[in-house]
GROMACS .gro file of C-alpha atoms in nm:
model
  288
    1MET     CA    1   1.684   2.340   0.021
    2GLU     CA    2   1.954   2.204  -0.208
    3LYS     CA    3   1.842   2.121  -0.563
    4ILE     CA    4   2.063   1.916  -0.795
    5LEU     CA    5   2.082   2.025  -1.161
    6LYS     CA    6   2.183   1.813  -1.460
    7PRO     CA    7   2.299   2.060  -1.728
    8ILE     CA    8   2.362   1.963  -2.090
    9SER     CA    9   2.704   1.874  -2.219
   10GLY     CA   10   2.915   2.170  -2.327
   11TYR     CA   11   3.110   2.009  -2.613
   12LEU     CA   12   2.856   2.095  -2.884
   13THR     CA   13   2.839   2.450  -2.755
   14LEU     CA   14   3.217   2.471  -2.764
   15VAL     CA   15   3.220   2.359  -3.130
   16PHE     CA   16   2.944   2.609  -3.211
   17CYS     CA   17   3.143   2.892  -3.048
   18LEU     CA   18   3.451   2.800  -3.249
   19ILE     CA   19   3.244   2.810  -3.570
   20LEU     CA   20   3.109   3.154  -3.477
   21PHE     CA   21   3.459   3.279  -3.405
   22VAL     CA   22   3.592   3.151  -3.739
   23ALA     CA   23   3.292   3.306  -3.915
   24SER     CA   24   3.356   3.642  -3.747
   25VAL     CA   25   3.714   3.638  -3.867
   26TYR     CA   26   3.605   3.547  -4.220
   27PHE     CA   27   3.335   3.817  -4.233
   28PHE     CA   28   3.574   4.078  -4.094
   29ILE     CA   29   3.841   4.005  -4.358
   30THR     CA   30   3.582   3.996  -4.634
   31GLY     CA   31   3.407   4.313  -4.519
   32ILE     CA   32   3.722   4.524  -4.528
   33ASP     CA   33   3.726   4.517  -4.908
   34ASP     CA   34   3.361   4.449  -5.004
   35SER     CA   35   3.091   4.582  -4.768
   36ILE     CA   36   3.026   4.715  -4.425
   37ILE     CA   37   2.755   4.448  -4.382
   38TYR     CA   38   3.021   4.180  -4.345
   39VAL     CA   39   3.189   4.382  -4.074
   40VAL     CA   40   2.861   4.403  -3.886
   41LEU     CA   41   2.814   4.026  -3.924
   42ALA     CA   42   3.169   3.971  -3.800
   43ILE     CA   43   3.102   4.178  -3.487
   44LEU     CA   44   2.770   4.000  -3.430
   45CYS     CA   45   2.930   3.654  -3.462
   46PHE     CA   46   3.209   3.753  -3.223
   47ILE     CA   47   2.962   3.882  -2.963
   48LEU     CA   48   2.753   3.564  -2.991
   49SER     CA   49   3.059   3.342  -2.953
   50CYS     CA   50   3.165   3.531  -2.637
   51PHE     CA   51   2.809   3.511  -2.501
   52PHE     CA   52   2.784   3.134  -2.544
   53LEU     CA   53   3.137   3.082  -2.414
   54LYS     CA   54   3.029   3.247  -2.089
   55GLY     CA   55   2.777   2.965  -2.043
   56LEU     CA   56   3.049   2.698  -2.052
   57MET     CA   57   3.185   2.574  -1.720
   58ILE     CA   58   3.427   2.303  -1.615
   59ILE     CA   59   3.367   2.122  -1.285
   60GLN     CA   60   3.657   1.928  -1.136
   61PRO     CA   61   3.609   1.605  -0.933
   62ASN     CA   62   3.468   1.668  -0.583
   63HIS     CA   63   3.372   2.025  -0.670
   64SER     CA   64   3.036   2.190  -0.732
   65ARG     CA   65   2.880   2.507  -0.866
   66VAL     CA   66   2.591   2.689  -0.700
   67LEU     CA   67   2.388   2.871  -0.969
   68ASN     CA   68   2.186   3.193  -0.927
   69PHE     CA   69   1.969   3.380  -1.171
   70PHE     CA   70   1.946   3.748  -1.074
   71GLY     CA   71   1.948   3.667  -0.703
   72LYS     CA   72   1.729   3.355  -0.723
   73TYR     CA   73   1.875   3.015  -0.640
   74VAL     CA   74   1.850   2.787  -0.943
   75GLY     CA   75   2.031   2.473  -0.829
   76THR     CA   76   2.365   2.304  -0.772
   77VAL     CA   77   2.572   2.111  -1.025
   78LYS     CA   78   2.781   1.832  -0.870
   79ASP     CA   79   2.864   1.631  -1.183
   80ASN     CA   80   3.214   1.655  -1.327
   81GLY     CA   81   3.304   1.762  -1.678
   82LEU     CA   82   3.228   2.035  -1.933
   83PHE     CA   83   2.872   2.170  -1.922
   84PHE     CA   84   2.666   2.448  -2.075
   85ILE     CA   85   2.429   2.657  -1.866
   86ASN     CA   86   2.236   2.977  -1.917
   87PRO     CA   87   2.504   3.244  -1.975
   88LEU     CA   88   2.307   3.479  -1.751
   89TYR     CA   89   2.350   3.252  -1.451
   90SER     CA   90   2.606   3.350  -1.188
   91SER     CA   91   2.793   3.067  -1.018
   92GLN     CA   92   2.979   3.007  -0.692
   93ARG     CA   93   3.244   2.739  -0.656
   94ILE     CA   94   3.218   2.515  -0.348
   95SER     CA   95   3.458   2.229  -0.282
   96LEU     CA   96   3.315   1.894  -0.173
   97ARG     CA   97   3.649   1.754  -0.061
   98SER     CA   98   3.722   1.648   0.294
   99GLU     CA   99   3.924   1.905   0.489
  100ASN     CA  100   4.129   1.887   0.808
  101LEU     CA  101   4.099   2.145   1.081
  102GLN     CA  102   4.370   2.149   1.347
  103GLY     CA  103   4.223   2.360   1.624
  104GLN     CA  104   4.444   2.586   1.830
  105THR     CA  105   4.523   2.491   2.187
  106LEU     CA  106   4.262   2.649   2.414
  107LYS     CA  107   4.293   2.722   2.785
  108VAL     CA  108   3.960   2.658   2.958
  109ASN     CA  109   3.830   2.541   3.296
  110ASP     CA  110   3.701   2.187   3.330
  111LYS     CA  111   3.389   2.093   3.525
  112MET     CA  112   3.577   2.116   3.856
  113GLY     CA  113   3.717   2.460   3.774
  114ASN     CA  114   4.073   2.346   3.702
  115PRO     CA  115   4.244   2.528   3.412
  116ILE     CA  116   4.336   2.285   3.135
  117GLU     CA  117   4.472   2.301   2.781
  118ILE     CA  118   4.277   2.122   2.509
  119ALA     CA  119   4.288   2.103   2.130
  120VAL     CA  120   4.107   1.892   1.871
  121VAL     CA  121   4.156   1.783   1.512
  122MET     CA  122   3.853   1.725   1.292
  123VAL     CA  123   3.773   1.612   0.938
  124TRP     CA  124   3.478   1.782   0.769
  125LYS     CA  125   3.325   1.848   0.429
  126VAL     CA  126   3.033   2.035   0.275
  127GLY     CA  127   2.721   1.820   0.247
  128ASP     CA  128   2.454   2.079   0.161
  129THR     CA  129   2.579   2.345  -0.079
  130TYR     CA  130   2.267   2.562  -0.040
  131LYS     CA  131   2.320   2.601   0.336
  132ALA     CA  132   2.694   2.655   0.295
  133ALA     CA  133   2.640   2.926   0.032
  134PHE     CA  134   2.339   3.112   0.171
  135ASP     CA  135   2.272   3.027   0.537
  136VAL     CA  136   2.609   3.149   0.670
  137GLU     CA  137   2.843   3.430   0.564
  138ARG     CA  138   3.164   3.229   0.516
  139TYR     CA  139   3.125   2.864   0.597
  140SER     CA  140   3.499   2.801   0.654
  141ASP     CA  141   3.512   3.074   0.922
  142PHE     CA  142   3.186   2.941   1.066
  143VAL     CA  143   3.339   2.594   1.101
  144ARG     CA  144   3.645   2.733   1.277
  145MET     CA  145   3.452   2.946   1.526
  146GLN     CA  146   3.185   2.687   1.608
  147SER     CA  147   3.442   2.411   1.653
  148GLU     CA  148   3.618   2.627   1.913
  149ALA     CA  149   3.287   2.687   2.092
  150ALA     CA  150   3.212   2.312   2.090
  151VAL     CA  151   3.553   2.230   2.241
  152ARG     CA  152   3.505   2.486   2.518
  153HIS     CA  153   3.160   2.348   2.600
  154LEU     CA  154   3.296   1.992   2.606
  155ALA     CA  155   3.582   2.086   2.841
  156MET     CA  156   3.346   2.260   3.084
  157SER     CA  157   3.103   1.966   3.086
  158PHE     CA  158   3.342   1.700   3.220
  159PRO     CA  159   3.624   1.686   3.478
  160TYR     CA  160   3.980   1.633   3.358
  161ASP     CA  161   4.011   1.321   3.574
  162ASN     CA  162   3.844   1.165   3.876
  163LEU     CA  163   4.087   1.293   4.142
  164GLU     CA  164   3.830   1.540   4.270
  165ASP     CA  165   3.514   1.368   4.145
  166ASP     CA  166   3.537   0.998   4.226
  167HIS     CA  167   3.186   0.933   4.096
  168ALA     CA  168   3.234   1.095   3.754
  169PRO     CA  169   3.114   0.843   3.492
  170ILE     CA  170   3.322   1.004   3.215
  171THR     CA  171   3.639   1.211   3.234
  172LEU     CA  172   3.829   1.392   2.961
  173ARG     CA  173   4.147   1.195   3.024
  174GLU     CA  174   3.991   0.849   3.039
  175GLY     CA  175   3.676   0.900   2.831
  176GLY     CA  176   3.839   0.787   2.507
  177ASP     CA  177   3.589   0.698   2.235
  178LYS     CA  178   3.293   0.819   2.444
  179ILE     CA  179   3.438   1.170   2.469
  180ASN     CA  180   3.515   1.170   2.096
  181ALA     CA  181   3.161   1.058   2.016
  182ILE     CA  182   3.017   1.336   2.232
  183LEU     CA  183   3.247   1.585   2.059
  184GLU     CA  184   3.138   1.467   1.713
  185GLN     CA  185   2.771   1.499   1.808
  186GLU     CA  186   2.829   1.847   1.949
  187LEU     CA  187   3.002   1.958   1.629
  188THR     CA  188   2.734   1.801   1.410
  189ASP     CA  189   2.458   1.987   1.595
  190ARG     CA  190   2.640   2.319   1.569
  191LEU     CA  191   2.750   2.291   1.205
  192SER     CA  192   2.440   2.133   1.053
  193LYS     CA  193   2.294   2.481   0.987
  194ALA     CA  194   2.585   2.542   0.748
  195GLY     CA  195   2.541   2.209   0.569
  196ILE     CA  196   2.867   2.070   0.712
  197ILE     CA  197   2.923   1.697   0.767
  198ILE     CA  198   3.161   1.595   1.048
  199GLN     CA  199   3.348   1.281   0.943
  200GLU     CA  200   3.578   1.253   1.243
  201ALA     CA  201   3.674   1.453   1.552
  202ARG     CA  202   3.943   1.365   1.804
  203ILE     CA  203   4.115   1.534   2.100
  204SER     CA  204   4.473   1.595   1.990
  205HIS     CA  205   4.607   1.767   2.303
  206LEU     CA  206   4.495   1.748   2.665
  207ALA     CA  207   4.690   1.863   2.970
  208TYR     CA  208   4.666   2.072   3.283
  209ALA     CA  209   4.753   2.437   3.236
  210SER     CA  210   5.115   2.525   3.315
  211GLU     CA  211   5.030   2.715   3.635
  212ILE     CA  212   4.889   2.404   3.806
  213ALA     CA  213   5.064   2.126   3.613
  214GLY     CA  214   5.336   2.081   3.879
  215ALA     CA  215   5.090   2.065   4.168
  216MET     CA  216   4.862   1.823   3.984
  217LEU     CA  217   5.159   1.601   3.896
  218GLN     CA  218   5.256   1.581   4.263
  219ARG     CA  219   4.898   1.501   4.350
  220GLN     CA  220   4.883   1.222   4.094
  221GLN     CA  221   5.212   1.082   4.219
  222ALA     CA  222   5.088   1.091   4.579
  223THR     CA  223   4.768   0.915   4.477
  224ALA     CA  224   4.967   0.648   4.295
  225ILE     CA  225   5.196   0.598   4.596
  226VAL     CA  226   4.901   0.564   4.834
  227ALA     CA  227   4.734   0.313   4.603
  228ALA     CA  228   5.056   0.111   4.576
  229ARG     CA  229   5.107   0.114   4.952
  230THR     CA  230   4.751   0.000   5.004
  231LYS     CA  231   4.811  -0.300   4.780
  232ILE     CA  232   5.139  -0.380   4.957
  233VAL     CA  233   4.978  -0.368   5.301
  234GLU     CA  234   4.687  -0.584   5.190
  235GLY     CA  235   4.928  -0.842   5.053
  236ALA     CA  236   5.149  -0.829   5.362
  237VAL     CA  237   4.855  -0.882   5.597
  238GLY     CA  238   4.749  -1.184   5.394
  239MET     CA  239   5.098  -1.331   5.403
  240VAL     CA  240   5.131  -1.278   5.779
  241ASP     CA  241   4.793  -1.438   5.838
  242LEU     CA  242   4.891  -1.735   5.619
  243ALA     CA  243   5.224  -1.776   5.803
  244LEU     CA  244   5.057  -1.781   6.146
  245LYS     CA  245   4.797  -2.032   6.029
  246LYS     CA  246   5.063  -2.263   5.885
  247LEU     CA  247   5.271  -2.250   6.202
  248SER     CA  248   4.964  -2.327   6.414
  249GLU     CA  249   4.827  -2.606   6.191
  250GLU     CA  250   5.156  -2.792   6.160
  251ASN     CA  251   5.253  -2.745   6.528
  252ILE     CA  252   5.593  -2.611   6.439
  253VAL     CA  253   5.609  -2.372   6.730
  254GLU     CA  254   5.373  -2.262   7.002
  255LEU     CA  255   5.332  -1.883   7.012
  256ASP     CA  256   5.162  -1.684   7.280
  257ASP     CA  257   4.999  -1.350   7.209
  258GLU     CA  258   5.314  -1.152   7.279
  259ARG     CA  259   5.529  -1.368   7.049
  260LYS     CA  260   5.263  -1.347   6.778
  261ALA     CA  261   5.260  -0.967   6.806
  262ALA     CA  262   5.641  -0.956   6.774
  263MET     CA  263   5.633  -1.190   6.476
  264VAL     CA  264   5.362  -0.986   6.307
  265SER     CA  265   5.561  -0.668   6.366
  266ASN     CA  266   5.878  -0.818   6.219
  267LEU     CA  267   5.702  -0.963   5.914
  268MET     CA  268   5.521  -0.637   5.841
  269VAL     CA  269   5.850  -0.447   5.856
  270VAL     CA  270   6.014  -0.695   5.619
  271LEU     CA  271   5.723  -0.709   5.373
  272CYS     CA  272   5.634  -0.339   5.368
  273GLY     CA  273   5.979  -0.188   5.389
  274GLU     CA  274   6.126  -0.014   5.085
  275LYS     CA  275   6.473  -0.159   5.148
  276ALA     CA  276   6.586  -0.511   5.214
  277ALA     CA  277   6.570  -0.604   5.582
  278GLN     CA  278   6.899  -0.657   5.775
  279PRO     CA  279   6.881  -0.981   5.975
  280ILE     CA  280   6.972  -0.967   6.346
  281LEU     CA  281   7.048  -1.285   6.538
  282ASN     CA  282   6.902  -1.302   6.889
  283ALA     CA  283   7.117  -1.533   7.104
  284GLY     CA  284   6.890  -1.502   7.404
  285THR     CA  285   6.514  -1.522   7.440
  286LEU     CA  286   6.232  -1.287   7.364
  287TYR     CA  287   6.222  -1.182   7.732
  288ASN     CA  288   6.600  -1.144   7.797
   0.00000   0.00000   0.00000
């Protein structure tokens, strides 16, 4: 459990150490000619000044020091400035700044078994210095390894798209903010034991693996063409139906079933064809 310490200011201690150092110099110079006692005092003052100097520490903004006393956790100092602590304490520096982690591109299988490439970028920082210092070996390596495991688990939990799973509520390609939220929660759960706070996590790269990218591209193109053709046919049928109704309502021409079928065939060819239709003039009748 993290415990915050408020140590005393180190400026008075710094002045005291300077006085001891000056006194050691004075006693040493005086003792050379007068007495060995002054030399002993000079050595004692110098040792004391070095001892108290060891208790001085400077903490930069967004940094902290984790303090131990012969293997026992004492507390964490998060204030900035010059402080004086017990010179027998040992300290460990831990940065509280936000850090970026650009994950490497991983090749994994999605939920449908298709090989894909995925990478994430995340912003994190240390929130609990006790967990970061003592619950894991090296918290920066822990963040890197667990983030990779979280990305792999995310990729295997959802399909890349809904080409094979039409009923998938969320896909990696179209999930957007929902996928990112799930990724952030996954990272938070995995890294909380190291006292790490996830500030943001986003998918930075997502694509089919190279060995199936060409086939999947053709499949997507075919799906898009079929969808477009479906829309064209639906529109053409509506236009043909409207044309027949208008001709019948306004008594422009009387058409029997055979003439209607020919008209429908011609209109469908004109409306659904990829190229412009070439008009042909019929000088006779439909039956000659």
